[in-house]
JSON list of C-alpha atoms in Angstrom, two decimals:
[
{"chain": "A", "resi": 113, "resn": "UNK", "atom": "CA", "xyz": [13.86, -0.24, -5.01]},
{"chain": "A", "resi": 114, "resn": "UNK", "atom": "CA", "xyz": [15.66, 1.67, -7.36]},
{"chain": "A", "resi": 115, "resn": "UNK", "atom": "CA", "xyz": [14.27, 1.69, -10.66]},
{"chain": "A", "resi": 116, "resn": "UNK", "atom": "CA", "xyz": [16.33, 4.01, -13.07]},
{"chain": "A", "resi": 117, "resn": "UNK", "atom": "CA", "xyz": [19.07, 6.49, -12.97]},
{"chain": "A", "resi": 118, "resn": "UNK", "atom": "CA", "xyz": [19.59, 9.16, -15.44]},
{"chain": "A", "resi": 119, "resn": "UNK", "atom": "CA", "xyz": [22.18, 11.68, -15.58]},
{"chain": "A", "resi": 120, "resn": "UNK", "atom": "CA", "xyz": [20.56, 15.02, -17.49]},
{"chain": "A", "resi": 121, "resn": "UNK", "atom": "CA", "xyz": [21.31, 17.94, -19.35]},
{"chain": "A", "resi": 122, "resn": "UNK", "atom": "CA", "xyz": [23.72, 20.77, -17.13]},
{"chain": "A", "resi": 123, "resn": "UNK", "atom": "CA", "xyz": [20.79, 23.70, -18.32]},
{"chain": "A", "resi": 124, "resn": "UNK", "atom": "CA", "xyz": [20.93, 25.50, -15.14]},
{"chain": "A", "resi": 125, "resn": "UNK", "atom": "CA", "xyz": [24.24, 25.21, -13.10]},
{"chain": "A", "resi": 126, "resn": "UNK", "atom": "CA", "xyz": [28.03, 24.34, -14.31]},
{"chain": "A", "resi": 127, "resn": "UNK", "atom": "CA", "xyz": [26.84, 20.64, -12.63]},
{"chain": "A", "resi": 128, "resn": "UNK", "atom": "CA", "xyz": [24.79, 17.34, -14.02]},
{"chain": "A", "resi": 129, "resn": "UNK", "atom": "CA", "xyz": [21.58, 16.58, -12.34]},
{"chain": "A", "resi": 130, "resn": "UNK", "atom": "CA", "xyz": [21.23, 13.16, -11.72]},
{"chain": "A", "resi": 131, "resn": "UNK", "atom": "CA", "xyz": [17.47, 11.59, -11.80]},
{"chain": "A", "resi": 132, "resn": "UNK", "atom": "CA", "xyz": [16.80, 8.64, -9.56]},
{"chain": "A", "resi": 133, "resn": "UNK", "atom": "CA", "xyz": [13.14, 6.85, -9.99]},
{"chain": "A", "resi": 134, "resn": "UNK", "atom": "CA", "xyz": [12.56, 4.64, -7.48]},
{"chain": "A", "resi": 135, "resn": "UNK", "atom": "CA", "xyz": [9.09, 2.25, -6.60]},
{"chain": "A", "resi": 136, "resn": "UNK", "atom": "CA", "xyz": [7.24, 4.00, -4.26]},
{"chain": "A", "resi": 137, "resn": "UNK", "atom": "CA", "xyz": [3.42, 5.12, -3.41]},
{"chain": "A", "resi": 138, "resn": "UNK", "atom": "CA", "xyz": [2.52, 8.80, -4.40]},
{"chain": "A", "resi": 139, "resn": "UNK", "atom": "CA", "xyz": [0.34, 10.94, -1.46]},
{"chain": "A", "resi": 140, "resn": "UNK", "atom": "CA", "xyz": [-2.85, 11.44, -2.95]},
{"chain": "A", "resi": 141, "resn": "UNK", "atom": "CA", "xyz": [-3.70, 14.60, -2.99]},
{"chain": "A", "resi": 142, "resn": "UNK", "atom": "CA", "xyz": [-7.27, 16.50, -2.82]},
{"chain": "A", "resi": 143, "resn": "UNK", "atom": "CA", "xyz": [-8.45, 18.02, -6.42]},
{"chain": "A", "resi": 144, "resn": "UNK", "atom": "CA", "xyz": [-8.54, 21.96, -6.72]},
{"chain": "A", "resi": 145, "resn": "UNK", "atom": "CA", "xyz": [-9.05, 23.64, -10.06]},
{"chain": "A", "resi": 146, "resn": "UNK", "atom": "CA", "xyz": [-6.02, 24.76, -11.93]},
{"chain": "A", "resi": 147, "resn": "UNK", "atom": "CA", "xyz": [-7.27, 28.48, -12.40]},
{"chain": "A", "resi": 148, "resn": "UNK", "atom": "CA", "xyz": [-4.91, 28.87, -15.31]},
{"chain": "A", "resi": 149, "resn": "UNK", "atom": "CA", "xyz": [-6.99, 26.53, -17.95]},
{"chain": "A", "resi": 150, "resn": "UNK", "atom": "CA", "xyz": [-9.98, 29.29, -17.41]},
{"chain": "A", "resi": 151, "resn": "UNK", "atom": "CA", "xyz": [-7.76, 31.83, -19.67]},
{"chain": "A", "resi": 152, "resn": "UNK", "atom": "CA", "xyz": [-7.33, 29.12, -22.18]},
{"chain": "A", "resi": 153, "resn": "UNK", "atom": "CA", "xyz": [-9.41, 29.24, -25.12]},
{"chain": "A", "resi": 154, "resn": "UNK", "atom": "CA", "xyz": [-9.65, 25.60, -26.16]},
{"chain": "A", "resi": 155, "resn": "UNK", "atom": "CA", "xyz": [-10.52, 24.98, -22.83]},
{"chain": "A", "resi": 156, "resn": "UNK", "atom": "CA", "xyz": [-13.28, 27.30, -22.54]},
{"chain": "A", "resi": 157, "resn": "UNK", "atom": "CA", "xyz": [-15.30, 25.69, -25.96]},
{"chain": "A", "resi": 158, "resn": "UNK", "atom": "CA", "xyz": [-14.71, 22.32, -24.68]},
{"chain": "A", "resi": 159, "resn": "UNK", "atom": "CA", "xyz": [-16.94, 23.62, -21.37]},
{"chain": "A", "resi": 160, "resn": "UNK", "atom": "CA", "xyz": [-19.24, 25.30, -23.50]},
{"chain": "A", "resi": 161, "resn": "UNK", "atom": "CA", "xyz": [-19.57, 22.14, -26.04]},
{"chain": "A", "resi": 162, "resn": "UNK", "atom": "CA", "xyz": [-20.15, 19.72, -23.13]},
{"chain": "A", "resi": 163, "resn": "UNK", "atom": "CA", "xyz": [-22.69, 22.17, -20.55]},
{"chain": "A", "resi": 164, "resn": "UNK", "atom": "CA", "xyz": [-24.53, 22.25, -23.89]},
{"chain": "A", "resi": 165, "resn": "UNK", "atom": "CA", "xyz": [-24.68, 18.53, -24.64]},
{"chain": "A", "resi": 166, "resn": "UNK", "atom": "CA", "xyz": [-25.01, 18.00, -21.13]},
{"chain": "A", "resi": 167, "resn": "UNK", "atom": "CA", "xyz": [-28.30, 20.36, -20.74]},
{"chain": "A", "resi": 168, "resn": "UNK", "atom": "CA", "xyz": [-29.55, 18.83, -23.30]},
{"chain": "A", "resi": 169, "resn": "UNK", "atom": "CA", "xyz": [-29.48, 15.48, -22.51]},
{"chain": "A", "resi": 170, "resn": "UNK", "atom": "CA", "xyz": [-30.65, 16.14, -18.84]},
{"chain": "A", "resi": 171, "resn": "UNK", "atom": "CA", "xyz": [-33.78, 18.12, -18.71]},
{"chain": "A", "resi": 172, "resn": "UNK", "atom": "CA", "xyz": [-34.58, 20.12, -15.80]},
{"chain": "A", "resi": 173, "resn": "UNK", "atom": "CA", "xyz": [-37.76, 18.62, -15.94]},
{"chain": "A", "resi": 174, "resn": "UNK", "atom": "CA", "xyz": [-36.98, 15.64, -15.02]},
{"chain": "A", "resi": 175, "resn": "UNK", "atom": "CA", "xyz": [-34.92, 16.01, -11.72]},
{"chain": "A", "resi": 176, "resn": "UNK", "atom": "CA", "xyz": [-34.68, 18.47, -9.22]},
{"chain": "A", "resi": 177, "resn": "UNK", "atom": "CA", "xyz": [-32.67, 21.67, -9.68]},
{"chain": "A", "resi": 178, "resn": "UNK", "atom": "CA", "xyz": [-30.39, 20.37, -7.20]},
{"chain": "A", "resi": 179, "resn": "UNK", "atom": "CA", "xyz": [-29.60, 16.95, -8.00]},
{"chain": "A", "resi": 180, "resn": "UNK", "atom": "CA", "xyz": [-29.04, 18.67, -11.52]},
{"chain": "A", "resi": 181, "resn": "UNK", "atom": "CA", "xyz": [-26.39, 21.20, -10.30]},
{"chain": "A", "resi": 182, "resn": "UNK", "atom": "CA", "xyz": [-24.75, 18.65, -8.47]},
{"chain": "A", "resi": 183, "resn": "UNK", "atom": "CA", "xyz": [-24.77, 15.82, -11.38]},
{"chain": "A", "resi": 184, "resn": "UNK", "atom": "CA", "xyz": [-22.99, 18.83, -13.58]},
{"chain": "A", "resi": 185, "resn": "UNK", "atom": "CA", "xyz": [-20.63, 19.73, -11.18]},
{"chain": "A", "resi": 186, "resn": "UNK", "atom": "CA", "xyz": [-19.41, 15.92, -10.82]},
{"chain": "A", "resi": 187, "resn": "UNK", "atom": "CA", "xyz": [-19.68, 15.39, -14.59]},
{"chain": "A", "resi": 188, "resn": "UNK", "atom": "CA", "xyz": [-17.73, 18.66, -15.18]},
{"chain": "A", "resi": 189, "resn": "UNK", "atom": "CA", "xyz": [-15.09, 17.89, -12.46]},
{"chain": "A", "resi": 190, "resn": "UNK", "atom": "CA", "xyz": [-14.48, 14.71, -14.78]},
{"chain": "A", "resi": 191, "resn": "UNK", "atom": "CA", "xyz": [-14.05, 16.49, -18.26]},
{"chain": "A", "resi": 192, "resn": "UNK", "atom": "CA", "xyz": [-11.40, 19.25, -16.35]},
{"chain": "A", "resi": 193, "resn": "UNK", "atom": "CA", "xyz": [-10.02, 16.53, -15.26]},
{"chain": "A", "resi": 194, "resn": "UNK", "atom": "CA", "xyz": [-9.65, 14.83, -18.54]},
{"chain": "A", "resi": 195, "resn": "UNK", "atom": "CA", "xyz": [-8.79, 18.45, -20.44]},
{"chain": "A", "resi": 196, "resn": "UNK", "atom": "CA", "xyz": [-5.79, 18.82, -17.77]},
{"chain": "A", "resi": 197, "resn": "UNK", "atom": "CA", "xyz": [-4.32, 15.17, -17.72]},
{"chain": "A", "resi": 198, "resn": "UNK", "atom": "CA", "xyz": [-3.93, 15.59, -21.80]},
{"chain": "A", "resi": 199, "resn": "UNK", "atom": "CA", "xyz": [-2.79, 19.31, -21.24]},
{"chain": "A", "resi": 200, "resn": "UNK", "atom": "CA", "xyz": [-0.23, 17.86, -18.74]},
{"chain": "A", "resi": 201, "resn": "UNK", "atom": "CA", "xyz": [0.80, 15.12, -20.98]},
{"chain": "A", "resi": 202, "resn": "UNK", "atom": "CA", "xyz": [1.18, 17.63, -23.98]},
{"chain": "A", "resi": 203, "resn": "UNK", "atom": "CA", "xyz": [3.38, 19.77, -22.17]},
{"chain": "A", "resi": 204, "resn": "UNK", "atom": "CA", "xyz": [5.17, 17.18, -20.10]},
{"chain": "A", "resi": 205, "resn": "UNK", "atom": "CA", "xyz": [6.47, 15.91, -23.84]},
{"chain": "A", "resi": 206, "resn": "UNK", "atom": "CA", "xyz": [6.95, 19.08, -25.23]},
{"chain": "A", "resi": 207, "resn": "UNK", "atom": "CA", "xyz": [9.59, 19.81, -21.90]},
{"chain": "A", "resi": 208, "resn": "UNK", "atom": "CA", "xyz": [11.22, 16.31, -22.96]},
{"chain": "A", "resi": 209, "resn": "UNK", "atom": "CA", "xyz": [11.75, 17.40, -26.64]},
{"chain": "A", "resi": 210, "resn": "UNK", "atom": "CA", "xyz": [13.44, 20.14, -25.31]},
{"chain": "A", "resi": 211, "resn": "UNK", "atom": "CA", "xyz": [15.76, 18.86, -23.36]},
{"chain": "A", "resi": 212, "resn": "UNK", "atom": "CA", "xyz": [16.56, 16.54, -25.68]},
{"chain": "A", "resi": 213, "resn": "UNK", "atom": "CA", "xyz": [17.32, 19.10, -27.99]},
{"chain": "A", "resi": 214, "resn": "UNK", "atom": "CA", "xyz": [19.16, 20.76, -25.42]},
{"chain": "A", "resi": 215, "resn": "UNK", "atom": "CA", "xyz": [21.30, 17.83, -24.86]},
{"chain": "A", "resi": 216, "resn": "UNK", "atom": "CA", "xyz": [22.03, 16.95, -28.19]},
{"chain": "A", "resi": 217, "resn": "UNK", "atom": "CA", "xyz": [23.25, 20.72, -29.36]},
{"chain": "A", "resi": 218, "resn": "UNK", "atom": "CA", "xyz": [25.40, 20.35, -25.98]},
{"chain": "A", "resi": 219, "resn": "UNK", "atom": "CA", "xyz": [27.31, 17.54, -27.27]},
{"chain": "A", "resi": 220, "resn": "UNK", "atom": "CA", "xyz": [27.43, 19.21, -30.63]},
{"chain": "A", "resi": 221, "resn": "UNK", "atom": "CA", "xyz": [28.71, 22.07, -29.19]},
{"chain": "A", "resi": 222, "resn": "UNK", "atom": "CA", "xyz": [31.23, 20.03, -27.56]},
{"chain": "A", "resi": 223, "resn": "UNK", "atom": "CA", "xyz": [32.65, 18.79, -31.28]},
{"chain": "A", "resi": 224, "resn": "UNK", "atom": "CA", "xyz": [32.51, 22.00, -32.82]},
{"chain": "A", "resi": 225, "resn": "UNK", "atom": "CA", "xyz": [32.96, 24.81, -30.00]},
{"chain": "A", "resi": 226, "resn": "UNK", "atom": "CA", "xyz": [33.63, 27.88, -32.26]},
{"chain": "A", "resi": 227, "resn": "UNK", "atom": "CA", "xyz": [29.84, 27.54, -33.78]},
{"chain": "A", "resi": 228, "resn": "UNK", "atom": "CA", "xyz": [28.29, 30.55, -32.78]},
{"chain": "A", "resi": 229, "resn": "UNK", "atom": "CA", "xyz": [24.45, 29.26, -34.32]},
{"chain": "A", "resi": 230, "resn": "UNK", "atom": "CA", "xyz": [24.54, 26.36, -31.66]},
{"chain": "A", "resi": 231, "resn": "UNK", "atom": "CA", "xyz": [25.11, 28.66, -28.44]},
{"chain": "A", "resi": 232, "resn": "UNK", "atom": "CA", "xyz": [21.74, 30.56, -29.87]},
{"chain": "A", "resi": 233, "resn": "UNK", "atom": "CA", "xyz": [20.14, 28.16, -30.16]},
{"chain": "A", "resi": 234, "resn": "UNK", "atom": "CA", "xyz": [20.97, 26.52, -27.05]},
{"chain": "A", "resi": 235, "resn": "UNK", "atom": "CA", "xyz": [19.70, 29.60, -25.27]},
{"chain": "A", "resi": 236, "resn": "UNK", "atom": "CA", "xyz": [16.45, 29.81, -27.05]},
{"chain": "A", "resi": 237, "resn": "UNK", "atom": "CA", "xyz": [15.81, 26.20, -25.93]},
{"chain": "A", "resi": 238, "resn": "UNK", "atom": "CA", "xyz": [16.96, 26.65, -22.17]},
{"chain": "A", "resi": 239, "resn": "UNK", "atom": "CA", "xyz": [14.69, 30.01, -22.25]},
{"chain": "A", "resi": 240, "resn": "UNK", "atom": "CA", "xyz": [11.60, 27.87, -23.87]},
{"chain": "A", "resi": 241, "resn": "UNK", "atom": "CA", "xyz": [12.57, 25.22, -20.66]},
{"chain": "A", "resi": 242, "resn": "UNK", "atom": "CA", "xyz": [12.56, 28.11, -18.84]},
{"chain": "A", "resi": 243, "resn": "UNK", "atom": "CA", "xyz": [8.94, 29.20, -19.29]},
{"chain": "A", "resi": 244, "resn": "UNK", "atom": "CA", "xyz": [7.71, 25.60, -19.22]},
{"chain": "A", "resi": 245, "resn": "UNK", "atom": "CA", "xyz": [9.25, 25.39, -15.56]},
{"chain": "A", "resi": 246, "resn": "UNK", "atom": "CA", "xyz": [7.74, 28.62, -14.44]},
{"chain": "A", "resi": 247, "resn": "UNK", "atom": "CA", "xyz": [4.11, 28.18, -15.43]},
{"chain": "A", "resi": 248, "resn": "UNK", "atom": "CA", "xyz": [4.72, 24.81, -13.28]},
{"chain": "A", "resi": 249, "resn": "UNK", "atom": "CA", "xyz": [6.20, 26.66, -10.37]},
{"chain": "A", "resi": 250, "resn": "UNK", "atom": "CA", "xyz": [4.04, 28.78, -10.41]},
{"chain": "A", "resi": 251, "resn": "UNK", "atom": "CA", "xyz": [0.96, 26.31, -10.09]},
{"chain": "A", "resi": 252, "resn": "UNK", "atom": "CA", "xyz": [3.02, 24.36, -6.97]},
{"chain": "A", "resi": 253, "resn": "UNK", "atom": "CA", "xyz": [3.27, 27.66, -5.30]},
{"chain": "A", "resi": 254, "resn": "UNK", "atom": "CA", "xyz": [-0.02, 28.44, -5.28]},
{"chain": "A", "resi": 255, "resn": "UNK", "atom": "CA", "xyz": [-0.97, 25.06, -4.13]},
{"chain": "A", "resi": 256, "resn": "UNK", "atom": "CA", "xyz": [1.24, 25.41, -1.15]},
{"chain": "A", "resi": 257, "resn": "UNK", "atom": "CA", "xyz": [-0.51, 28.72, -0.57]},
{"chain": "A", "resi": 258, "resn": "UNK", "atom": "CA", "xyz": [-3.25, 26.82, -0.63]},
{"chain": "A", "resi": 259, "resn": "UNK", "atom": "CA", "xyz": [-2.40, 24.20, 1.73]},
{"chain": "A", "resi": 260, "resn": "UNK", "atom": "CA", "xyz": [-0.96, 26.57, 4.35]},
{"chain": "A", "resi": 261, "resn": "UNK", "atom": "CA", "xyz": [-4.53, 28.70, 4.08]},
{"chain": "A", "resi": 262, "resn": "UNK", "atom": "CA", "xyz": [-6.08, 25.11, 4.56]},
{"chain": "A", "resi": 263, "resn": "UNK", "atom": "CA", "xyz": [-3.91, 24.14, 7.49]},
{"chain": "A", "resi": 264, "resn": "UNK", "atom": "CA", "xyz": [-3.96, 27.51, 9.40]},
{"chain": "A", "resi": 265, "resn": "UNK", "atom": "CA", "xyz": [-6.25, 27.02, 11.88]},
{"chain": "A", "resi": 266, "resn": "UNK", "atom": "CA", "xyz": [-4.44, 23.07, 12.65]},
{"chain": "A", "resi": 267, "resn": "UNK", "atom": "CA", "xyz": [-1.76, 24.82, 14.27]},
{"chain": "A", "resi": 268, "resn": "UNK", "atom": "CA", "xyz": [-0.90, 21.16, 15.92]},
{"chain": "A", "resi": 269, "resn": "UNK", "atom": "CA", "xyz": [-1.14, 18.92, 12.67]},
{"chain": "A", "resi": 270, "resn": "UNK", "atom": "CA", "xyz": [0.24, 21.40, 10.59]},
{"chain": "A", "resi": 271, "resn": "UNK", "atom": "CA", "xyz": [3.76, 21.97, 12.98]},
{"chain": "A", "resi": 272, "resn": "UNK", "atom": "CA", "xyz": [3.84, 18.18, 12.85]},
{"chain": "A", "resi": 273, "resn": "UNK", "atom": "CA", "xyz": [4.12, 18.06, 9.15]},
{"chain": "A", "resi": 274, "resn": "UNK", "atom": "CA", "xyz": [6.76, 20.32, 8.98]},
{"chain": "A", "resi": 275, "resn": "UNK", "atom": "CA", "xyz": [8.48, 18.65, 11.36]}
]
């Protein structure tokens, strides 16, 4: 089921990564706000721009007041939704520029060792991979803080997960 296999860019260790993709099914897993987008500015006057549009097109009036929190919560989900998928795909490419770059001033490096321009900026690109990974660690950390705060009181299910 192996679908490609990829040998990257030695970034972080003296040592290749190699990248296997194979065909398999992803665990779905439950939506939770990414708190980070809150801090974002683009993000917060695409809210504003929609809640507006959004209050105006559904009047108060017409529905209850709960039926219209709920209908704003499930329309909102789907723009944060939306905002972070592109977000994710913006960033995903820039991190695949990089390494590109990365990759090709390693070989370059390799032709012409005593340039002294190419280690700098080989290091300014690993550091810019750098901070792309972290933010992303980060987030995966917290959402395994998350899932252990979840699973706490499953003392059973959760042991059986782990093991």
């Amino acid at each position: 089921n192996i679908q490609h296999v990829e040998i990257g860019a030695s970034t972080w260790a003296d040592h290749n990564p190699i990248t296997v993709v194979w065909q398999g099914q992803r665990k779905r897993s439950r939506w939770t706000l990414n708190n980070r987008i809150l801090k974002e500015e683009e993000f917060k006057v695409k809210i504003e721009k929609e809640l507006t549009f959004f209050f105006k097109e559904n009047k108060k009036e017409d529905t209850t007041l709960q039926n219209l929190w709920d209908t704003m919560k499930a329309c909102m989900r789907g723009v944060i939704i939306d905002y972070t998928k592109k977000r994710n795909i913006k960033k995903k490419k820039a991190f695949n520029l990089l390494e590109e770059e990365y990759k090709r001033l390693e070989s370059e490096l390799q032709k012409t060792p005593q340039k002294k321009e190419i280690k700098i900026k080989m290091e300014t690109t690993k550091h810019k991979m750098g901070l792309i990974e972290k933010e992303e660690l980060a987030q995966k950390i917290k959402s395994a803080k998350q899932n252990y705060f979840e699973d706490a009181n499953k003392p059973g299910r959760w042991l059986s997960y782990k093991l």
